[in-house]
Coordinates of C-alpha atoms and ligand atoms in Angstrom, one line a residue:
M3 CA 38.1 148.4 103.8
R4 CA 36.1 149.1 106.8
I5 CA 34.0 146.0 107.5
L6 CA 31.3 145.6 110.1
F7 CA 30.6 142.0 111.1
L8 CA 26.9 141.6 111.9
V9 CA 26.5 138.3 113.7
H10 CA 24.0 136.3 115.8
D11 CA 27.0 135.2 117.8
F12 CA 30.8 135.4 117.3
N13 CA 31.0 131.7 116.3
S14 CA 33.9 129.8 114.8
L15 CA 33.3 131.1 111.3
G16 CA 33.0 134.7 112.5
Q17 CA 36.2 134.3 114.5
R18 CA 38.1 132.8 111.6
L19 CA 36.9 135.5 109.1
H20 CA 37.6 138.2 111.7
A21 CA 41.2 137.0 112.3
E22 CA 41.9 136.5 108.6
L23 CA 40.5 139.8 107.4
A24 CA 42.3 141.6 110.2
A25 CA 45.5 140.0 109.0
D26 CA 44.6 141.2 105.4
G27 CA 44.7 144.7 106.7
H28 CA 40.9 145.5 106.9
D29 CA 39.5 147.7 109.6
L30 CA 37.0 145.6 111.5
S31 CA 34.3 145.9 114.1
V32 CA 31.6 143.5 115.3
E33 CA 28.0 144.1 116.2
F34 CA 25.7 141.3 117.5
D35 CA 22.3 141.2 115.9
I36 CA 20.2 142.2 118.9
R37 CA 17.7 144.7 117.6
D38 CA 17.3 146.6 114.3
S39 CA 17.8 150.0 116.0
V40 CA 21.0 148.8 117.6
T41 CA 22.3 147.6 114.2
E42 CA 21.4 150.9 112.6
E43 CA 23.2 152.7 115.4
A44 CA 26.3 150.6 114.8
V45 CA 26.3 151.2 111.1
A46 CA 25.9 154.9 111.6
S47 CA 28.7 154.9 114.1
F48 CA 31.2 152.7 112.2
A49 CA 30.3 153.8 108.7
P50 CA 31.4 150.5 107.1
D51 CA 32.2 150.0 103.4
V52 CA 30.7 146.5 103.8
V53 CA 28.4 144.9 106.3
L54 CA 29.4 141.2 106.5
A55 CA 27.1 138.6 107.9
P56 CA 28.9 135.3 108.4
F57 CA 26.3 133.9 110.8
L58 CA 22.9 135.5 111.2
K59 CA 19.5 134.0 112.2
R60 CA 17.4 136.9 111.0
A61 CA 17.2 139.0 107.8
I62 CA 19.2 142.2 107.7
P63 CA 16.7 145.2 108.0
A64 CA 15.9 147.1 104.8
S65 CA 17.1 150.3 106.5
I66 CA 20.6 148.8 106.3
W67 CA 20.8 146.8 103.1
T68 CA 19.3 149.6 101.0
K69 CA 22.0 152.0 102.2
R70 CA 25.1 149.8 102.6
L71 CA 26.6 146.9 100.7
C72 CA 25.6 143.9 102.9
L73 CA 27.2 140.5 102.1
V74 CA 25.8 137.3 103.6
V75 CA 27.6 134.0 103.9
H76 CA 25.3 131.1 103.2
P77 CA 26.5 127.5 103.9
G78 CA 25.0 126.1 100.7
I79 CA 25.5 125.7 97.0
V80 CA 24.3 128.3 94.5
G81 CA 20.5 128.5 94.6
D82 CA 20.2 126.7 98.0
R83 CA 18.1 128.7 100.4
G84 CA 16.7 128.2 103.9
P85 CA 17.9 127.9 107.5
S86 CA 18.9 124.2 107.4
A87 CA 21.2 124.2 104.4
L88 CA 23.9 121.9 105.9
D89 CA 21.4 119.7 107.8
W90 CA 19.7 118.7 104.6
A91 CA 23.0 118.2 102.8
V92 CA 24.4 115.9 105.5
Q93 CA 21.1 113.9 106.0
Q94 CA 20.5 113.5 102.3
G95 CA 24.1 112.3 101.7
E96 CA 25.2 115.0 99.2
I97 CA 28.6 114.1 97.9
E98 CA 29.5 117.7 97.2
W99 CA 28.3 120.9 98.9
G100 CA 29.3 124.5 99.0
V101 CA 29.2 128.1 100.2
T102 CA 27.7 131.1 98.5
V103 CA 28.2 134.8 99.3
L104 CA 25.1 136.8 98.4
Q105 CA 24.2 140.5 98.6
A106 CA 21.4 141.0 101.1
N107 CA 18.0 142.1 99.7
G108 CA 14.4 141.8 100.8
E109 CA 14.3 138.0 100.5
I110 CA 16.4 135.7 102.7
D111 CA 19.2 133.9 100.7
A112 CA 17.8 135.2 97.4
G113 CA 20.2 138.1 96.7
D114 CA 22.6 138.5 93.8
I115 CA 25.6 136.2 94.0
W116 CA 29.1 137.6 94.6
A117 CA 31.1 134.4 95.0
S118 CA 30.7 130.7 95.5
R119 CA 32.8 127.6 96.2
R120 CA 32.2 123.9 96.3
F121 CA 33.8 121.1 98.4
P122 CA 33.6 117.3 98.6
M123 CA 31.5 116.2 101.7
R124 CA 33.1 114.1 104.4
A125 CA 31.5 111.5 106.7
A126 CA 31.3 113.9 109.6
S127 CA 28.9 115.9 111.7
K128 CA 27.4 119.1 110.5
A129 CA 29.4 121.0 113.1
S130 CA 32.6 119.4 112.0
L131 CA 31.9 120.2 108.3
Y132 CA 30.9 123.8 109.3
R133 CA 34.2 124.4 111.2
R134 CA 36.4 122.9 108.5
E135 CA 35.1 122.8 104.9
V136 CA 32.6 125.6 105.2
G137 CA 35.2 127.7 107.0
D138 CA 37.7 127.2 104.2
A139 CA 35.2 127.9 101.4
A140 CA 33.6 130.9 103.2
L141 CA 37.0 132.5 103.6
A142 CA 37.8 132.1 99.9
C143 CA 34.4 133.4 98.9
V144 CA 34.6 136.5 101.2
R145 CA 38.1 137.4 100.0
E146 CA 36.9 137.1 96.4
A147 CA 33.8 139.2 97.1
L148 CA 35.8 141.9 98.9
A149 CA 38.2 142.0 96.0
R150 CA 35.2 142.8 93.7
V151 CA 33.8 145.7 95.7
D152 CA 35.8 148.4 94.0
A153 CA 34.9 147.2 90.5
W154 CA 31.3 146.9 91.5
R155 CA 31.3 150.5 92.9
H156 CA 32.7 151.7 89.6
G157 CA 30.2 149.8 87.6
C158 CA 32.8 147.5 86.1
W159 CA 31.4 144.3 87.7
R160 CA 28.0 143.1 88.6
P161 CA 27.0 140.2 90.9
I162 CA 25.0 137.5 89.3
P163 CA 21.2 137.4 90.0
L164 CA 20.0 134.2 91.5
A165 CA 17.6 133.6 88.6
V166 CA 20.5 133.8 86.1
A167 CA 23.0 131.8 88.2
G168 CA 20.8 128.7 88.1
G169 CA 22.4 125.8 90.0
R170 CA 20.7 122.8 91.4
G171 CA 20.1 124.4 94.8
R172 CA 16.6 125.2 96.0
L173 CA 14.6 126.7 98.8
R174 CA 14.2 124.2 101.6
P175 CA 12.4 124.6 104.8
L176 CA 13.7 124.5 108.4
M177 CA 14.4 120.8 109.2
R178 CA 12.0 119.7 111.9
Q179 CA 12.3 116.9 114.4
V180 CA 9.9 114.8 112.4
D181 CA 12.4 115.0 109.5
R182 CA 15.2 113.8 111.8
H183 CA 13.2 111.0 113.4
I184 CA 15.0 107.7 113.7
D185 CA 13.0 104.5 113.3
W186 CA 15.3 102.0 115.1
R187 CA 13.3 99.0 113.7
L188 CA 13.9 100.2 110.1
D189 CA 16.8 102.6 109.7
D190 CA 20.1 101.0 109.0
T191 CA 23.4 102.2 110.6
A192 CA 24.2 104.5 107.7
T193 CA 20.8 106.2 107.9
V194 CA 21.0 106.5 111.7
L195 CA 24.5 108.0 111.5
A196 CA 23.4 110.5 108.7
K197 CA 20.4 111.7 110.9
L198 CA 22.5 112.1 114.0
R199 CA 25.3 113.8 112.2
A200 CA 22.9 116.2 110.5
G201 CA 21.7 117.4 113.9
D202 CA 25.1 117.7 115.6
G203 CA 26.0 120.0 117.5
F204 CA 22.5 121.6 117.3
P205 CA 19.6 120.8 117.7
G206 CA 20.3 117.0 118.0
V207 CA 17.8 114.3 117.3
A208 CA 14.8 113.9 119.6
D209 CA 14.5 110.3 120.7
R210 CA 14.0 108.1 123.8
L211 CA 16.7 106.3 125.8
F212 CA 15.8 104.0 128.7
G213 CA 12.2 105.1 128.1
E214 CA 13.0 108.8 128.7
T215 CA 12.8 111.6 126.1
C216 CA 16.1 113.2 125.2
H217 CA 18.1 114.5 122.3
L218 CA 21.0 112.5 120.9
Y219 CA 24.4 113.8 119.7
D220 CA 28.0 112.7 119.0
A221 CA 27.4 109.5 117.0
H222 CA 30.0 107.1 115.8
P223 CA 29.8 103.7 114.1
G224 CA 29.9 100.8 116.5
P225 CA 30.8 97.1 115.9
P226 CA 28.6 95.3 113.4
D227 CA 28.3 92.0 115.3
I228 CA 26.3 93.0 118.3
A229 CA 23.4 91.0 119.7
G230 CA 20.2 92.6 120.9
E231 CA 17.0 94.2 119.6
P232 CA 17.4 97.2 117.3
G233 CA 17.3 100.3 119.4
A234 CA 18.4 98.5 122.6
C235 CA 21.3 99.9 124.6
V236 CA 23.9 97.2 124.9
A237 CA 27.1 98.5 126.3
R238 CA 29.0 101.6 127.6
R239 CA 32.5 103.0 126.9
E240 CA 33.9 106.1 128.5
G241 CA 30.9 108.5 128.3
A242 CA 29.2 106.8 125.4
I243 CA 26.4 104.2 125.1
L244 CA 26.3 101.6 122.4
R245 CA 23.0 101.2 120.7
R246 CA 22.0 98.4 118.4
T247 CA 20.7 99.2 114.9
V248 CA 19.1 96.7 112.4
D249 CA 22.4 95.9 110.9
G250 CA 25.0 96.9 113.5
S251 CA 25.4 99.5 116.2
V252 CA 26.2 103.1 116.9
W253 CA 27.9 104.8 119.8
I254 CA 25.9 107.8 121.2
G255 CA 28.4 110.0 123.0
H256 CA 26.2 112.8 124.3
V257 CA 22.6 113.4 125.2
R258 CA 20.5 116.3 126.5
R259 CA 17.6 115.4 128.8
K260 CA 15.3 118.4 128.4
D261 CA 13.0 117.3 131.3
S262 CA 15.8 116.7 133.8
D263 CA 17.2 119.0 136.4
V264 CA 20.2 119.7 134.1
P265 CA 18.7 120.1 130.6
I266 CA 22.1 120.5 128.9
K267 CA 24.3 118.4 126.7
R268 CA 26.2 115.8 128.7
P269 CA 28.0 112.5 128.2
A270 CA 25.3 109.8 127.8
T271 CA 26.6 107.7 130.7
E272 CA 26.4 110.7 133.0
A273 CA 22.9 111.9 131.9
F274 CA 21.6 108.3 132.4
A275 CA 24.1 107.4 135.2
A276 CA 21.9 104.7 137.0
Q277 CA 20.8 103.0 133.8
A278 CA 24.3 103.1 132.2
A279 CA 25.9 101.6 135.3
L280 CA 24.0 98.4 134.6
L281 CA 25.4 98.1 131.0
P282 CA 28.5 96.0 130.4
E283 CA 31.6 98.1 129.9
R284 CA 33.5 97.6 126.6
P285 CA 36.8 99.3 127.5
A286 CA 38.9 100.8 124.7
A287 CA 42.5 99.9 124.5
L288 CA 44.9 102.8 123.8
V289 CA 46.1 101.0 120.7
R290 CA 43.3 99.7 118.5
D291 CA 41.7 99.7 115.1
H292 CA 41.0 103.1 113.5
D293 CA 37.3 102.4 113.2
D294 CA 36.9 101.4 116.8
H295 CA 35.5 104.5 118.6
G296 CA 37.1 105.9 121.7
E297 CA 38.4 109.2 123.0
L298 CA 42.1 108.3 123.5
R299 CA 44.2 106.6 120.9
Y300 CA 47.9 105.9 120.5
E301 CA 50.0 104.8 117.5
E302 CA 53.6 104.8 116.6
S303 CA 55.5 105.4 113.3
A304 CA 56.6 102.2 111.6
D305 CA 60.2 102.7 112.8
G306 CA 59.0 103.3 116.4
S307 CA 60.7 106.7 116.7
V308 CA 57.5 108.8 117.0
G309 CA 54.5 108.3 119.1
F310 CA 51.1 110.0 118.3
L311 CA 48.6 110.4 121.2
S312 CA 45.2 111.7 120.2
F313 CA 42.5 112.8 122.6
A314 CA 39.3 113.4 120.7
F315 CA 37.1 114.9 123.5
Y316 CA 33.7 116.1 122.2
N317 CA 33.8 119.8 121.6
G318 CA 37.4 119.9 123.0
A319 CA 36.0 120.0 126.5
M320 CA 38.1 118.1 129.1
G321 CA 36.3 117.0 132.3
S322 CA 38.2 115.9 135.4
E323 CA 37.9 112.1 134.5
Q324 CA 39.0 112.8 131.0
C325 CA 42.0 114.6 132.3
H326 CA 42.8 111.7 134.6
R327 CA 42.6 109.3 131.8
L328 CA 44.8 111.4 129.5
E329 CA 47.4 111.8 132.3
A330 CA 47.4 108.0 132.7
A331 CA 47.8 107.6 129.0
I332 CA 50.7 110.0 128.9
A333 CA 52.4 108.0 131.7
Q334 CA 51.8 104.8 129.7
V335 CA 53.2 106.1 126.4
A336 CA 56.1 107.8 128.1
A337 CA 57.3 104.3 128.9
R338 CA 57.7 103.6 125.2
P339 CA 61.2 104.1 123.7
T340 CA 60.0 106.9 121.2
R341 CA 62.2 109.9 120.6
V342 CA 59.4 112.3 119.7
L343 CA 55.9 112.3 121.2
V344 CA 53.1 114.2 119.3
F345 CA 49.9 115.2 121.0
T346 CA 47.3 115.4 118.2
G347 CA 44.2 116.4 120.2
G348 CA 40.9 115.8 118.3
P349 CA 40.1 116.3 114.7
D350 CA 37.7 119.2 115.3
F351 CA 39.2 120.8 118.4
W352 CA 42.6 120.3 120.0
S353 CA 41.3 121.4 123.4
N354 CA 38.9 124.0 124.8
G355 CA 40.0 123.6 128.4
I356 CA 37.9 122.6 131.4
H357 CA 34.5 121.0 130.8
L358 CA 32.0 123.8 131.4
N359 CA 28.9 121.6 130.9
R360 CA 30.0 118.9 133.4
I361 CA 30.8 121.7 135.8
E362 CA 27.4 123.2 135.3
A363 CA 25.8 119.8 135.9
A364 CA 27.7 119.1 139.1
E365 CA 26.2 119.4 142.6
S366 CA 28.8 122.1 143.4
A367 CA 30.0 124.0 140.4
A368 CA 32.8 125.5 142.4
D369 CA 34.1 122.2 143.7
E370 CA 33.9 120.6 140.2
S371 CA 35.6 123.6 138.6
W372 CA 38.4 123.2 141.2
R373 CA 38.7 119.5 140.6
N374 CA 38.8 120.0 136.9
I375 CA 41.4 122.8 136.8
V376 CA 43.7 120.7 139.1
A377 CA 43.3 117.7 136.8
M378 CA 44.1 120.0 133.8
D379 CA 47.2 121.3 135.5
D380 CA 48.3 117.7 136.2
V381 CA 48.1 117.0 132.5
C382 CA 50.1 120.1 131.7
A383 CA 52.7 119.2 134.2
A384 CA 53.0 115.7 132.8
I385 CA 53.8 117.2 129.4
I386 CA 56.1 119.9 130.6
N387 CA 58.0 117.3 132.6
L388 CA 58.6 114.8 129.8
S389 CA 62.3 115.6 129.7
D390 CA 63.7 112.6 127.9
R391 CA 62.2 113.2 124.5
L392 CA 60.9 116.1 122.3
T393 CA 57.2 116.8 122.5
V394 CA 54.9 118.4 119.9
A395 CA 51.4 119.7 120.1
A396 CA 50.0 119.2 116.6
L397 CA 46.8 121.2 116.3
R398 CA 44.4 119.5 113.8
G399 CA 41.6 121.7 115.2
S400 CA 41.3 125.0 117.1
A401 CA 42.2 125.5 120.7
A402 CA 41.0 128.0 123.3
A403 CA 41.5 129.2 126.9
G404 CA 43.2 126.4 129.0
G405 CA 43.3 124.2 125.9
C406 CA 45.6 126.7 124.2
F407 CA 48.0 126.8 127.1
L408 CA 48.0 123.0 127.3
A409 CA 49.4 123.1 123.8
L410 CA 52.1 125.4 124.8
A411 CA 53.2 122.8 127.4
A412 CA 54.8 120.9 124.5
D413 CA 58.3 121.8 123.1
Q414 CA 56.9 122.7 119.7
V415 CA 53.4 123.7 118.6
W416 CA 52.3 123.2 115.0
A417 CA 49.0 124.0 113.3
H418 CA 47.4 124.5 109.9
P419 CA 46.0 127.7 108.5
G420 CA 42.4 126.8 109.4
V421 CA 43.1 126.7 113.1
V422 CA 41.9 129.5 115.3
L423 CA 43.5 130.2 118.7
N424 CA 42.0 132.0 121.6
P425 CA 44.9 132.2 124.0
H426 CA 43.0 134.0 126.8
Y427 CA 40.5 133.2 129.6
R428 CA 38.8 136.5 130.3
N429 CA 35.9 135.9 128.0
M430 CA 34.6 133.4 130.6
G431 CA 33.7 135.9 133.2
N432 CA 37.2 137.3 133.8
L433 CA 38.5 133.9 134.7
Y434 CA 42.2 134.2 135.7
G435 CA 43.2 130.8 134.2
S436 CA 45.8 128.2 135.2
E437 CA 47.5 125.5 133.1
Y438 CA 50.8 127.2 134.0
W439 CA 50.0 130.0 131.5
T440 CA 52.0 132.5 133.6
Y441 CA 55.1 130.4 132.9
L442 CA 54.3 129.2 129.4
L443 CA 53.1 132.4 127.7
P444 CA 55.9 134.8 128.7
R445 CA 58.4 132.0 128.0
R446 CA 57.4 132.3 124.4
L447 CA 56.4 136.0 124.0
G448 CA 58.1 137.9 126.8
P449 CA 56.1 139.5 129.6
D450 CA 54.7 142.6 127.7
R451 CA 53.4 140.7 124.7
A452 CA 52.0 138.0 126.9
R453 CA 50.0 140.5 129.0
Q454 CA 48.8 142.2 125.8
L455 CA 47.6 138.9 124.3
A456 CA 45.9 137.6 127.4
G457 CA 44.1 140.9 127.8
G458 CA 43.2 141.3 124.1
R459 CA 40.6 138.6 124.1
L460 CA 40.6 138.3 120.4
P461 CA 41.0 135.2 118.2
L462 CA 44.2 134.6 116.3
T463 CA 44.9 132.6 113.1
A464 CA 47.5 130.0 113.3
A465 CA 49.6 132.0 110.8
G466 CA 49.3 135.0 113.0
A467 CA 50.3 133.0 116.0
A468 CA 53.3 131.6 114.2
E469 CA 54.3 135.2 113.2
I470 CA 54.4 136.4 116.7
G471 CA 56.1 133.3 118.0
L472 CA 53.1 132.0 120.0
I473 CA 53.4 128.7 118.0
D474 CA 56.4 127.3 116.0
A475 CA 54.9 126.5 112.6
C476 CA 51.8 126.9 110.5
F477 CA 51.8 124.6 107.4
G478 CA 49.7 122.6 105.1
S479 CA 46.9 123.6 102.8
G480 CA 44.2 122.1 105.1
A481 CA 43.5 119.6 107.8
D482 CA 44.3 116.5 105.7
D483 CA 47.4 117.9 104.2
F484 CA 48.5 119.1 107.6
E485 CA 48.1 115.5 109.0
D486 CA 50.4 114.0 106.3
R487 CA 53.0 116.7 106.6
M488 CA 52.9 116.8 110.4
R489 CA 53.7 113.1 110.5
A490 CA 56.6 113.5 108.1
R491 CA 57.9 116.5 110.0
A492 CA 57.8 114.6 113.3
L493 CA 59.7 111.7 111.7
G494 CA 62.3 114.2 110.5
L495 CA 62.6 115.6 114.0
A496 CA 63.2 112.2 115.4
A497 CA 65.8 111.4 112.8
A498 CA 67.6 114.7 113.1
G499 CA 71.3 114.5 114.0
D500 CA 71.0 117.1 116.7
L501 CA 68.0 115.5 118.4
A502 CA 70.0 114.3 121.5
A503 CA 71.5 117.8 121.8
C504 CA 68.0 119.3 121.6
V505 CA 66.7 117.0 124.3
Q506 CA 69.7 117.8 126.5
A507 CA 69.2 121.6 125.9
K508 CA 65.5 121.2 126.8
A509 CA 66.2 119.4 130.0
A510 CA 68.8 122.0 130.9
R511 CA 66.4 124.9 130.3
R512 CA 63.7 123.2 132.4
A513 CA 66.2 122.7 135.2
A514 CA 67.3 126.4 135.0
D515 CA 63.7 127.6 134.9
E516 CA 62.8 125.4 137.9
A517 CA 65.8 126.8 139.8
A518 CA 64.7 130.4 139.0
K519 CA 61.0 129.7 140.0
P520 CA 59.6 126.2 140.6
L521 CA 56.6 125.1 138.4
A522 CA 54.7 124.5 141.7
A523 CA 55.0 128.2 142.5
Y524 CA 53.4 129.2 139.2
R525 CA 50.7 126.7 139.8
D526 CA 50.0 127.8 143.4
E527 CA 49.8 131.5 142.4
E528 CA 47.4 130.7 139.5
L529 CA 45.3 128.4 141.6
A530 CA 45.0 131.0 144.3
Q531 CA 43.4 133.4 141.8
M532 CA 41.2 130.6 140.4
H533 CA 40.1 129.8 143.9
R534 CA 38.8 133.4 144.1
N535 CA 37.1 133.0 140.8
F536 CA 35.3 129.8 141.9
Y537 CA 34.6 130.5 145.6
G538 CA 35.0 134.3 145.9
F539 CA 32.4 137.1 146.2
D540 CA 32.4 138.0 142.5
P541 CA 30.1 135.5 140.6
S542 CA 31.2 136.6 137.1
Y543 CA 32.7 133.2 136.2
H544 CA 29.6 131.3 137.3
V545 CA 27.3 133.7 135.5
A546 CA 29.3 133.6 132.3
R547 CA 29.5 129.8 132.4
Y548 CA 25.7 129.5 133.0
R549 CA 25.0 131.8 130.0
F550 CA 27.5 129.9 127.9
V551 CA 26.3 126.4 128.7
H552 CA 22.6 127.4 128.5
K553 CA 23.3 129.3 125.3
I554 CA 21.6 132.4 126.4
P555 CA 21.8 134.9 123.6
P556 CA 24.0 137.9 124.3
S557 CA 22.2 141.1 125.1
W558 CA 25.0 143.4 124.1
T559 CA 28.2 143.2 122.0
P560 CA 31.4 142.9 124.1
R561 CA 33.4 146.1 124.0
H562 CA 36.6 144.4 122.8
L563 CA 34.8 143.3 119.6
A564 CA 32.6 146.4 119.0
R565 CA 35.4 148.9 118.3
H566 CA 32.8 151.5 117.3
R567 CA 31.5 151.4 120.9
Q568 CA 34.9 151.9 122.5
P569 CA 35.5 155.2 124.2
G570 CA 37.1 157.7 121.9
W571 CA 36.0 156.0 118.7
R572 CA 35.6 158.4 115.8
P573 CA 34.4 157.3 112.4
V574 CA 36.9 158.2 109.7
A575 CA 35.3 160.2 106.9
G576 CA 35.1 158.9 103.4
S577 CA 33.4 155.5 103.5
A578 CA 31.2 154.8 100.5
P579 CA 27.6 153.5 101.1
Ligands
COA695 N1 33.3 123.1 127.9 C1 32.1 122.6 127.5 N2 31.7 122.8 126.2 C2 32.4 123.6 125.4 C3 33.6 124.2 125.8 C4 34.0 123.9 127.1 N3 35.2 124.4 127.6 N4 34.1 124.9 124.8 C5 33.3 124.8 123.8 N5 32.2 124.0 124.2 C6 31.1 123.6 123.3 C7 30.1 124.7 123.1 O1 29.1 124.8 124.1 C8 29.4 124.2 121.8 O2 28.5 123.2 122.2 P1 27.4 122.7 121.2 O3 27.9 121.5 120.4 O4 26.3 122.3 122.1 O5 26.9 123.8 120.3 C9 30.6 123.5 121.1 O6 31.6 123.3 122.1 C10 31.2 124.4 120.1 O7 31.5 125.7 120.7 P2 31.1 127.0 120.0 O8 31.2 128.1 121.0 O9 29.8 126.9 119.3 O10 32.2 127.0 119.0 P3 33.0 128.2 118.4 O11 34.0 127.5 117.4 O12 32.1 129.2 117.9 O13 33.8 128.8 119.6 C11 35.3 128.7 121.5 C12 34.9 128.1 120.2 C13 36.3 127.7 122.1 C14 36.0 130.0 121.4 C15 34.1 128.8 122.5 O14 33.4 127.6 122.5 C16 34.6 129.1 123.9 O15 34.8 130.3 124.3 N6 34.6 128.0 124.8 C17 34.9 128.2 126.2 C18 36.4 128.2 126.4 C19 36.6 128.3 127.9 O16 36.4 129.4 128.4 N7 37.1 127.3 128.6 C20 37.1 127.3 130.0 C21 38.3 127.9 130.6 S1 39.7 126.9 130.5

């Protein structure tokens, strides 16, 4: 089928559906919802069988839905309507939620129902649920709906009108900040966490810290036995601030100070640097209880053969200091007598490369970009040079740009089918990229394919990545299943009879590669290009980063997504309205 994605932005869900439907053999193009006339032009040019709207903030114009089949993905159960579907579900503690695919009509979210799915809710942020459970359910719904299009066209199947479908969902308004308000003298920890998770990653919860207005994000349960007044800030750890509740405490990882010079989301201890410096530090040991919040964590299998190092950096963004801490952790765990070391990233993202928000907030964006990429390269080098054991990058969440190449630094890369990979940098203002990608990518794909992939700028499913050899394995039915199987697989690797031979072969290959061209040479060449990106005359990277960090809506659809706008595009005759 020819499918036009109509999107507010090409977000995680759009990317995942795009990559999956492309793999299913559909003919796809994308148009950003900028203006009705532009959408009309795109529909006329691409002549799609279906217009698919996985993430829209406005209604599809009647000039489109009266002429073409338009399917809208709504992140809510049957009957649920409104722009804050997931926010309400998280805040009100729903134990089960869902996704519905409806046919667009004159009323938002009120069209006939083509497919729906339900899933159990998890104690996680809205953004995390959206990326994982909503993504899985939406993909199943969209595939089911597309499979029905032919039958619908021939009058053999009809979608179910909302009034007939019933369901306990209902129309709910946009959630406002008054609905999200935290009363620190009354709300218990569970309520505070529910409110903060419902607003994460957007729009956050409006509040005050140290007497200043700000929005709060990235909340985690803190220790229960904390002294102090409810609402008081009592300690700091990494970028987070510990805040007392009536019956315990919560860690607040990120804040946005709207009235400050840098009104963007930042680690709480950076946004309130002077105030946070006065708080006592509660350092996090690398090995600690599972419910004790912190970015880095290490554990070993019961037999001590496998080490698991996780780095749950918020949004997968890795600032200079975070890279330094990760590098130090790698050195620390490399001293352990494990045979396999697994890098498990974070639960939502494995890594998204350098920390664009912290760079934006720095006094000199160019200097901080440089510091950050050098620190990222050091982490990559530390992984590449671990020559006495096997290393695995186990992707529990998606990876992009430098984060993707960081994964390739490991000997093996494993992921589950929900993971999306963006193994390219050019979307960020034609950034050249480093992280030894010029060594790591051709090593896996060969030079031609590597060039093609880097220039293609498109997302890839984990299954697709495994098929072309970018990663080694894609398995598991979802994130939880992947986690269990990944651990078993790593243990199997450590117990394999040929492990010593594999480690030897790996060391020999590294030595041969080093002799052919030293790692330092790859790094120097890449960094010379990056220096030009950061300090040169062309400001594209700085402009793209500014727009990304400040979330400036796109004013056109990038050519690599809008196939119908590419030179030479001709619509193929025969699509059915
Ligand atoms: N630095 C800082 N923040 C980042 C980030 C980065 N490298 N990558 C992602 N984020 C943030 C986004 O700003 C967003 O923040 P929010 O919580 O305030 O909304 C959040 O992570 C999720 O990103 P979003 O773009 O909404 O998610 P997505 O799943 O739709 O897209 C990516 C994921 C990775 C494709 C997209 O975020 C991206 O292109 N990131 C930049 C990658 C990059 O160029 N890195 C630098 C070069 S190494």
